[in-house]
Amino acid sequence: MANTDLMSALVISGVTFSIDYGQESSGQAGGQTRVKDLRSPLWRMKADCSTLTLDQLRRVRAIVGALGGSLGSFYAWDPAAQFPAADPDGAILGASNVLISGLGAGAKNLLLKGLPAGYVLTVGDMVSFDYGTSRALHQVVTPSVVANGSGVTPEFEIHPPRRQGAAVNNVVSLKRPSAEMRIVAGSLNLSADGMIGQAGFEAVQVI
């Protein structure tokens, strides 16, 4: 089971949260550039916490220790996309039970249900859901998605594409939607300079 406490313990001063597409490119004799997928896309995070109190540093150290460093996993979200842009604190969503309504015509499509009537998702918003033993994290690509009076969205586009296993009625999170991640071995820094603690690491999605 992934740890849920590490992100809440961090006081982040800088973060990069992005997709590693796992691609390579090669130049051809005719001048063309060809791109090849080597694996499925994975979310990556690089976090920097340079202003921790010593108490905050001790808490982070304890949680990382409980993870066994890079052995365990934790749920990570993008601090810049913790809630939909049109509902910046999640108050409109409230305790709504959001589910997958349909998978659409292709792996890049999704429909949701259980939203408040008229609820709006916009390009860049994040959604996550569990399936099997994995957690999916996707970003909305469609410029504007508006739930109808029954709380059901039209079909909209997401990236990266869905993996096999997503199903109708999977529970969807729009509040701090997250990916399961593991700290990249060798990237962890937990240190103190006088009374100021510092923490930093890179993490990669677990699927």
PDB file of C-alpha atoms in Angstrom:
ATOM      1  CA  MET A   1       0.000   0.000   0.000  1.00  0.00           C
ATOM      2  CA  ALA A   2       1.412   3.370  -0.986  1.00  0.00           C
ATOM      3  CA  ASN A   3       2.172   5.900   1.739  1.00  0.00           C
ATOM      4  CA  THR A   4      -0.111   8.941   1.849  1.00  0.00           C
ATOM      5  CA  ASP A   5       1.875  11.099   4.292  1.00  0.00           C
ATOM      6  CA  LEU A   6       5.041  12.172   2.472  1.00  0.00           C
ATOM      7  CA  MET A   7       3.514  14.887   0.271  1.00  0.00           C
ATOM      8  CA  SER A   8       1.689  16.403   3.238  1.00  0.00           C
ATOM      9  CA  ALA A   9       4.964  16.549   5.191  1.00  0.00           C
ATOM     10  CA  LEU A  10       6.849  18.418   2.476  1.00  0.00           C
ATOM     11  CA  VAL A  11       7.099  22.219   2.405  1.00  0.00           C
ATOM     12  CA  ILE A  12       7.883  22.548  -1.274  1.00  0.00           C
ATOM     13  CA  SER A  13       9.855  25.532  -2.522  1.00  0.00           C
ATOM     14  CA  GLY A  14      10.279  24.229  -6.062  1.00  0.00           C
ATOM     15  CA  VAL A  15       8.822  21.319  -8.002  1.00  0.00           C
ATOM     16  CA  THR A  16       8.776  19.846 -11.481  1.00  0.00           C
ATOM     17  CA  PHE A  17       5.866  17.513 -12.238  1.00  0.00           C
ATOM     18  CA  SER A  18       5.830  16.232 -15.802  1.00  0.00           C
ATOM     19  CA  ILE A  19       5.551  13.226 -18.086  1.00  0.00           C
ATOM     20  CA  ASP A  20       8.556  11.251 -19.247  1.00  0.00           C
ATOM     21  CA  TYR A  21       7.369   9.910 -22.584  1.00  0.00           C
ATOM     22  CA  GLY A  22      10.035   7.219 -22.856  1.00  0.00           C
ATOM     23  CA  GLN A  23      10.867   8.101 -26.447  1.00  0.00           C
ATOM     24  CA  GLU A  24      13.992   8.262 -28.556  1.00  0.00           C
ATOM     25  CA  SER A  25      14.611  10.146 -31.785  1.00  0.00           C
ATOM     26  CA  SER A  26      16.979   9.433 -34.628  1.00  0.00           C
ATOM     27  CA  GLY A  27      18.007  11.380 -37.698  1.00  0.00           C
ATOM     28  CA  GLN A  28      17.479   9.779 -41.092  1.00  0.00           C
ATOM     29  CA  ALA A  29      19.691  10.049 -44.168  1.00  0.00           C
ATOM     30  CA  GLY A  30      17.045  12.121 -45.946  1.00  0.00           C
ATOM     31  CA  GLY A  31      16.958  14.693 -43.146  1.00  0.00           C
ATOM     32  CA  GLN A  32      13.813  13.433 -41.409  1.00  0.00           C
ATOM     33  CA  THR A  33      13.677  12.854 -37.666  1.00  0.00           C
ATOM     34  CA  ARG A  34      11.901   9.729 -36.481  1.00  0.00           C
ATOM     35  CA  VAL A  35      10.565   9.286 -32.975  1.00  0.00           C
ATOM     36  CA  LYS A  36       9.969   5.889 -31.380  1.00  0.00           C
ATOM     37  CA  ASP A  37       8.132   4.936 -28.186  1.00  0.00           C
ATOM     38  CA  LEU A  38      10.327   2.733 -26.001  1.00  0.00           C
ATOM     39  CA  ARG A  39       7.755   2.310 -23.208  1.00  0.00           C
ATOM     40  CA  SER A  40       4.543   3.787 -21.869  1.00  0.00           C
ATOM     41  CA  PRO A  41       4.677   7.375 -20.504  1.00  0.00           C
ATOM     42  CA  LEU A  42       5.428   7.773 -16.795  1.00  0.00           C
ATOM     43  CA  TRP A  43       4.892  10.743 -14.511  1.00  0.00           C
ATOM     44  CA  ARG A  44       8.009  12.119 -12.838  1.00  0.00           C
ATOM     45  CA  MET A  45       8.478  14.607 -10.043  1.00  0.00           C
ATOM     46  CA  LYS A  46      11.486  16.555  -8.816  1.00  0.00           C
ATOM     47  CA  ALA A  47      10.859  18.204  -5.452  1.00  0.00           C
ATOM     48  CA  ASP A  48      12.975  20.759  -3.603  1.00  0.00           C
ATOM     49  CA  CYS A  49      12.289  21.733   0.008  1.00  0.00           C
ATOM     50  CA  SER A  50      14.940  24.241   1.112  1.00  0.00           C
ATOM     51  CA  THR A  51      13.241  25.980   4.052  1.00  0.00           C
ATOM     52  CA  LEU A  52      12.214  23.195   6.427  1.00  0.00           C
ATOM     53  CA  THR A  53      12.323  23.586  10.174  1.00  0.00           C
ATOM     54  CA  LEU A  54      14.303  20.893  11.934  1.00  0.00           C
ATOM     55  CA  ASP A  55      11.042  19.381  13.213  1.00  0.00           C
ATOM     56  CA  GLN A  56       9.712  19.229   9.626  1.00  0.00           C
ATOM     57  CA  LEU A  57      12.971  17.621   8.460  1.00  0.00           C
ATOM     58  CA  ARG A  58      12.747  14.983  11.187  1.00  0.00           C
ATOM     59  CA  ARG A  59       9.203  14.141  10.076  1.00  0.00           C
ATOM     60  CA  VAL A  60      10.266  13.791   6.440  1.00  0.00           C
ATOM     61  CA  ARG A  61      13.205  11.602   7.464  1.00  0.00           C
ATOM     62  CA  ALA A  62      10.901   9.348   9.474  1.00  0.00           C
ATOM     63  CA  ILE A  63       8.423   8.935   6.611  1.00  0.00           C
ATOM     64  CA  VAL A  64      11.175   8.233   4.088  1.00  0.00           C
ATOM     65  CA  GLY A  65      12.647   5.757   6.550  1.00  0.00           C
ATOM     66  CA  ALA A  66       9.291   4.001   6.831  1.00  0.00           C
ATOM     67  CA  LEU A  67       9.236   3.758   3.035  1.00  0.00           C
ATOM     68  CA  GLY A  68      12.646   2.093   3.092  1.00  0.00           C
ATOM     69  CA  GLY A  69      14.002   4.848   0.857  1.00  0.00           C
ATOM     70  CA  SER A  70      13.295   3.756  -2.696  1.00  0.00           C
ATOM     71  CA  LEU A  71      11.732   0.425  -1.730  1.00  0.00           C
ATOM     72  CA  GLY A  72       8.301   1.774  -0.809  1.00  0.00           C
ATOM     73  CA  SER A  73       5.938   4.004  -2.723  1.00  0.00           C
ATOM     74  CA  PHE A  74       3.840   7.094  -1.999  1.00  0.00           C
ATOM     75  CA  TYR A  75       1.046   9.039  -3.645  1.00  0.00           C
ATOM     76  CA  ALA A  76       2.239  12.268  -5.268  1.00  0.00           C
ATOM     77  CA  TRP A  77       0.247  15.111  -6.787  1.00  0.00           C
ATOM     78  CA  ASP A  78       1.181  18.204  -8.730  1.00  0.00           C
ATOM     79  CA  PRO A  79       1.151  21.163  -6.287  1.00  0.00           C
ATOM     80  CA  ALA A  80       0.134  23.404  -9.200  1.00  0.00           C
ATOM     81  CA  ALA A  81      -2.926  21.266 -10.040  1.00  0.00           C
ATOM     82  CA  GLN A  82      -4.374  20.093  -6.727  1.00  0.00           C
ATOM     83  CA  PHE A  83      -7.965  20.990  -7.720  1.00  0.00           C
ATOM     84  CA  PRO A  84      -9.758  21.816 -10.973  1.00  0.00           C
ATOM     85  CA  ALA A  85      -9.058  25.379 -12.110  1.00  0.00           C
ATOM     86  CA  ALA A  86     -12.763  26.320 -11.940  1.00  0.00           C
ATOM     87  CA  ASP A  87     -13.031  24.944  -8.374  1.00  0.00           C
ATOM     88  CA  PRO A  88      -9.700  26.000  -6.815  1.00  0.00           C
ATOM     89  CA  ASP A  89     -10.390  24.659  -3.324  1.00  0.00           C
ATOM     90  CA  GLY A  90     -12.729  21.785  -4.208  1.00  0.00           C
ATOM     91  CA  ALA A  91     -15.668  23.409  -2.402  1.00  0.00           C
ATOM     92  CA  ILE A  92     -18.058  23.069  -5.354  1.00  0.00           C
ATOM     93  CA  LEU A  93     -17.201  19.401  -5.759  1.00  0.00           C
ATOM     94  CA  GLY A  94     -17.715  18.841  -2.046  1.00  0.00           C
ATOM     95  CA  ALA A  95     -18.299  15.170  -1.206  1.00  0.00           C
ATOM     96  CA  SER A  96     -19.475  14.215  -4.698  1.00  0.00           C
ATOM     97  CA  ASN A  97     -18.861  10.574  -5.598  1.00  0.00           C
ATOM     98  CA  VAL A  98     -17.309  10.913  -9.042  1.00  0.00           C
ATOM     99  CA  LEU A  99     -17.097   7.767 -11.181  1.00  0.00           C
ATOM    100  CA  ILE A 100     -16.084   6.810 -14.698  1.00  0.00           C
ATOM    101  CA  SER A 101     -19.240   6.925 -16.802  1.00  0.00           C
ATOM    102  CA  GLY A 102     -17.716   5.629 -20.011  1.00  0.00           C
ATOM    103  CA  LEU A 103     -14.364   5.041 -21.693  1.00  0.00           C
ATOM    104  CA  GLY A 104     -15.146   6.674 -25.003  1.00  0.00           C
ATOM    105  CA  ALA A 105     -14.118   5.630 -28.470  1.00  0.00           C
ATOM    106  CA  GLY A 106     -10.373   5.419 -27.867  1.00  0.00           C
ATOM    107  CA  ALA A 107      -7.683   5.234 -25.193  1.00  0.00           C
ATOM    108  CA  LYS A 108      -7.458   9.033 -25.086  1.00  0.00           C
ATOM    109  CA  ASN A 109     -11.117   9.524 -24.176  1.00  0.00           C
ATOM    110  CA  LEU A 110     -13.117   9.460 -20.938  1.00  0.00           C
ATOM    111  CA  LEU A 111     -16.560  10.348 -19.543  1.00  0.00           C
ATOM    112  CA  LEU A 112     -17.367  11.032 -15.871  1.00  0.00           C
ATOM    113  CA  LYS A 113     -20.538  10.979 -13.765  1.00  0.00           C
ATOM    114  CA  GLY A 114     -21.501  11.962 -10.239  1.00  0.00           C
ATOM    115  CA  LEU A 115     -20.415  15.598 -10.638  1.00  0.00           C
ATOM    116  CA  PRO A 116     -22.462  18.612  -9.516  1.00  0.00           C
ATOM    117  CA  ALA A 117     -24.695  19.874 -12.331  1.00  0.00           C
ATOM    118  CA  GLY A 118     -22.788  22.297 -14.532  1.00  0.00           C
ATOM    119  CA  TYR A 119     -19.401  21.368 -13.053  1.00  0.00           C
ATOM    120  CA  VAL A 120     -16.539  22.519 -15.263  1.00  0.00           C
ATOM    121  CA  LEU A 121     -13.250  20.839 -16.095  1.00  0.00           C
ATOM    122  CA  THR A 122     -10.745  22.709 -18.226  1.00  0.00           C
ATOM    123  CA  VAL A 123      -7.556  21.900 -20.103  1.00  0.00           C
ATOM    124  CA  GLY A 124      -4.766  21.109 -17.650  1.00  0.00           C
ATOM    125  CA  ASP A 125      -6.986  19.759 -14.865  1.00  0.00           C
ATOM    126  CA  MET A 126      -5.943  16.386 -13.452  1.00  0.00           C
ATOM    127  CA  VAL A 127      -7.962  13.231 -12.755  1.00  0.00           C
ATOM    128  CA  SER A 128      -6.886   9.981 -11.115  1.00  0.00           C
ATOM    129  CA  PHE A 129      -8.456   6.610 -10.411  1.00  0.00           C
ATOM    130  CA  ASP A 130      -7.424   3.173  -9.156  1.00  0.00           C
ATOM    131  CA  TYR A 131      -7.691   0.039 -11.247  1.00  0.00           C
ATOM    132  CA  GLY A 132      -6.357  -3.340 -10.244  1.00  0.00           C
ATOM    133  CA  THR A 133      -3.239  -2.652  -8.174  1.00  0.00           C
ATOM    134  CA  SER A 134      -2.343   0.503 -10.129  1.00  0.00           C
ATOM    135  CA  ARG A 135      -3.334   4.167  -9.998  1.00  0.00           C
ATOM    136  CA  ALA A 136      -3.857   6.154 -13.190  1.00  0.00           C
ATOM    137  CA  LEU A 137      -3.171   9.891 -13.426  1.00  0.00           C
ATOM    138  CA  HIS A 138      -4.336  11.834 -16.472  1.00  0.00           C
ATOM    139  CA  GLN A 139      -4.546  15.446 -17.565  1.00  0.00           C
ATOM    140  CA  VAL A 140      -7.557  16.936 -19.319  1.00  0.00           C
ATOM    141  CA  VAL A 141      -6.766  18.063 -22.868  1.00  0.00           C
ATOM    142  CA  THR A 142     -10.220  19.263 -23.984  1.00  0.00           C
ATOM    143  CA  PRO A 143     -10.493  23.055 -23.464  1.00  0.00           C
ATOM    144  CA  SER A 144     -13.811  22.936 -21.567  1.00  0.00           C
ATOM    145  CA  VAL A 145     -15.875  20.035 -20.221  1.00  0.00           C
ATOM    146  CA  VAL A 146     -19.249  20.843 -18.620  1.00  0.00           C
ATOM    147  CA  ALA A 147     -21.333  18.270 -16.732  1.00  0.00           C
ATOM    148  CA  ASN A 148     -25.004  18.182 -17.678  1.00  0.00           C
ATOM    149  CA  GLY A 149     -27.924  18.506 -15.256  1.00  0.00           C
ATOM    150  CA  SER A 150     -27.432  14.876 -14.212  1.00  0.00           C
ATOM    151  CA  GLY A 151     -23.736  15.420 -13.446  1.00  0.00           C
ATOM    152  CA  VAL A 152     -22.485  13.487 -16.499  1.00  0.00           C
ATOM    153  CA  THR A 153     -19.794  14.908 -18.745  1.00  0.00           C
ATOM    154  CA  PRO A 154     -19.598  14.595 -22.499  1.00  0.00           C
ATOM    155  CA  GLU A 155     -16.692  12.570 -23.854  1.00  0.00           C
ATOM    156  CA  PHE A 156     -13.412  14.452 -23.436  1.00  0.00           C
ATOM    157  CA  GLU A 157      -9.752  13.887 -24.223  1.00  0.00           C
ATOM    158  CA  ILE A 158      -7.027  13.074 -21.715  1.00  0.00           C
ATOM    159  CA  HIS A 159      -3.328  12.350 -21.772  1.00  0.00           C
ATOM    160  CA  PRO A 160      -1.436  10.123 -21.386  1.00  0.00           C
ATOM    161  CA  PRO A 161      -3.671   7.462 -22.987  1.00  0.00           C
ATOM    162  CA  ARG A 162      -5.514   5.075 -20.683  1.00  0.00           C
ATOM    163  CA  ARG A 163      -3.883   1.758 -19.953  1.00  0.00           C
ATOM    164  CA  GLN A 164      -5.853  -1.463 -19.986  1.00  0.00           C
ATOM    165  CA  GLY A 165      -7.828  -2.020 -16.796  1.00  0.00           C
ATOM    166  CA  ALA A 166      -9.797   1.208 -16.508  1.00  0.00           C
ATOM    167  CA  ALA A 167     -13.503   0.426 -16.191  1.00  0.00           C
ATOM    168  CA  VAL A 168     -16.891   2.057 -15.851  1.00  0.00           C
ATOM    169  CA  ASN A 169     -17.689   2.913 -12.196  1.00  0.00           C
ATOM    170  CA  ASN A 170     -14.032   3.230 -11.131  1.00  0.00           C
ATOM    171  CA  VAL A 171     -13.927   5.947  -8.459  1.00  0.00           C
ATOM    172  CA  VAL A 172     -12.315   9.149  -9.742  1.00  0.00           C
ATOM    173  CA  SER A 173     -10.425  11.721  -7.689  1.00  0.00           C
ATOM    174  CA  LEU A 174     -10.416  15.392  -8.690  1.00  0.00           C
ATOM    175  CA  LYS A 175      -9.069  16.607  -5.342  1.00  0.00           C
ATOM    176  CA  ARG A 176      -5.313  16.181  -5.227  1.00  0.00           C
ATOM    177  CA  PRO A 177      -5.393  13.560  -7.995  1.00  0.00           C
ATOM    178  CA  SER A 178      -2.224  11.559  -7.617  1.00  0.00           C
ATOM    179  CA  ALA A 179       0.114   8.990  -9.088  1.00  0.00           C
ATOM    180  CA  GLU A 180       1.814   6.247  -7.125  1.00  0.00           C
ATOM    181  CA  MET A 181       5.527   7.042  -7.151  1.00  0.00           C
ATOM    182  CA  ARG A 182       8.847   5.778  -5.833  1.00  0.00           C
ATOM    183  CA  ILE A 183      11.888   7.874  -4.913  1.00  0.00           C
ATOM    184  CA  VAL A 184      14.616   7.431  -7.535  1.00  0.00           C
ATOM    185  CA  ALA A 185      17.554   5.669  -5.886  1.00  0.00           C
ATOM    186  CA  GLY A 186      20.503   8.004  -5.341  1.00  0.00           C
ATOM    187  CA  SER A 187      18.443  11.193  -5.727  1.00  0.00           C
ATOM    188  CA  LEU A 188      17.482  11.689  -2.063  1.00  0.00           C
ATOM    189  CA  ASN A 189      18.986  14.562  -0.065  1.00  0.00           C
ATOM    190  CA  LEU A 190      17.965  15.131   3.570  1.00  0.00           C
ATOM    191  CA  SER A 191      20.278  17.581   5.304  1.00  0.00           C
ATOM    192  CA  ALA A 192      20.458  20.568   7.644  1.00  0.00           C
ATOM    193  CA  ASP A 193      22.426  23.804   7.574  1.00  0.00           C
ATOM    194  CA  GLY A 194      22.271  25.216  11.071  1.00  0.00           C
ATOM    195  CA  MET A 195      18.588  25.489  11.955  1.00  0.00           C
ATOM    196  CA  ILE A 196      17.333  25.160   8.370  1.00  0.00           C
ATOM    197  CA  GLY A 197      16.494  21.736   6.974  1.00  0.00           C
ATOM    198  CA  GLN A 198      16.598  20.737   3.331  1.00  0.00           C
ATOM    199  CA  ALA A 199      14.977  17.859   1.482  1.00  0.00           C
ATOM    200  CA  GLY A 200      15.055  17.011  -2.168  1.00  0.00           C
ATOM    201  CA  PHE A 201      14.495  14.006  -4.376  1.00  0.00           C
ATOM    202  CA  GLU A 202      13.307  12.766  -7.734  1.00  0.00           C
ATOM    203  CA  ALA A 203      10.434  10.292  -8.026  1.00  0.00           C
ATOM    204  CA  VAL A 204       8.989   8.199 -10.822  1.00  0.00           C
ATOM    205  CA  GLN A 205       5.552   6.638 -11.282  1.00  0.00           C
ATOM    206  CA  VAL A 206       4.951   3.027 -10.295  1.00  0.00           C
ATOM    207  CA  ILE A 207       2.606   1.056 -12.573  1.00  0.00           C
TER     208      ILE A 207
END
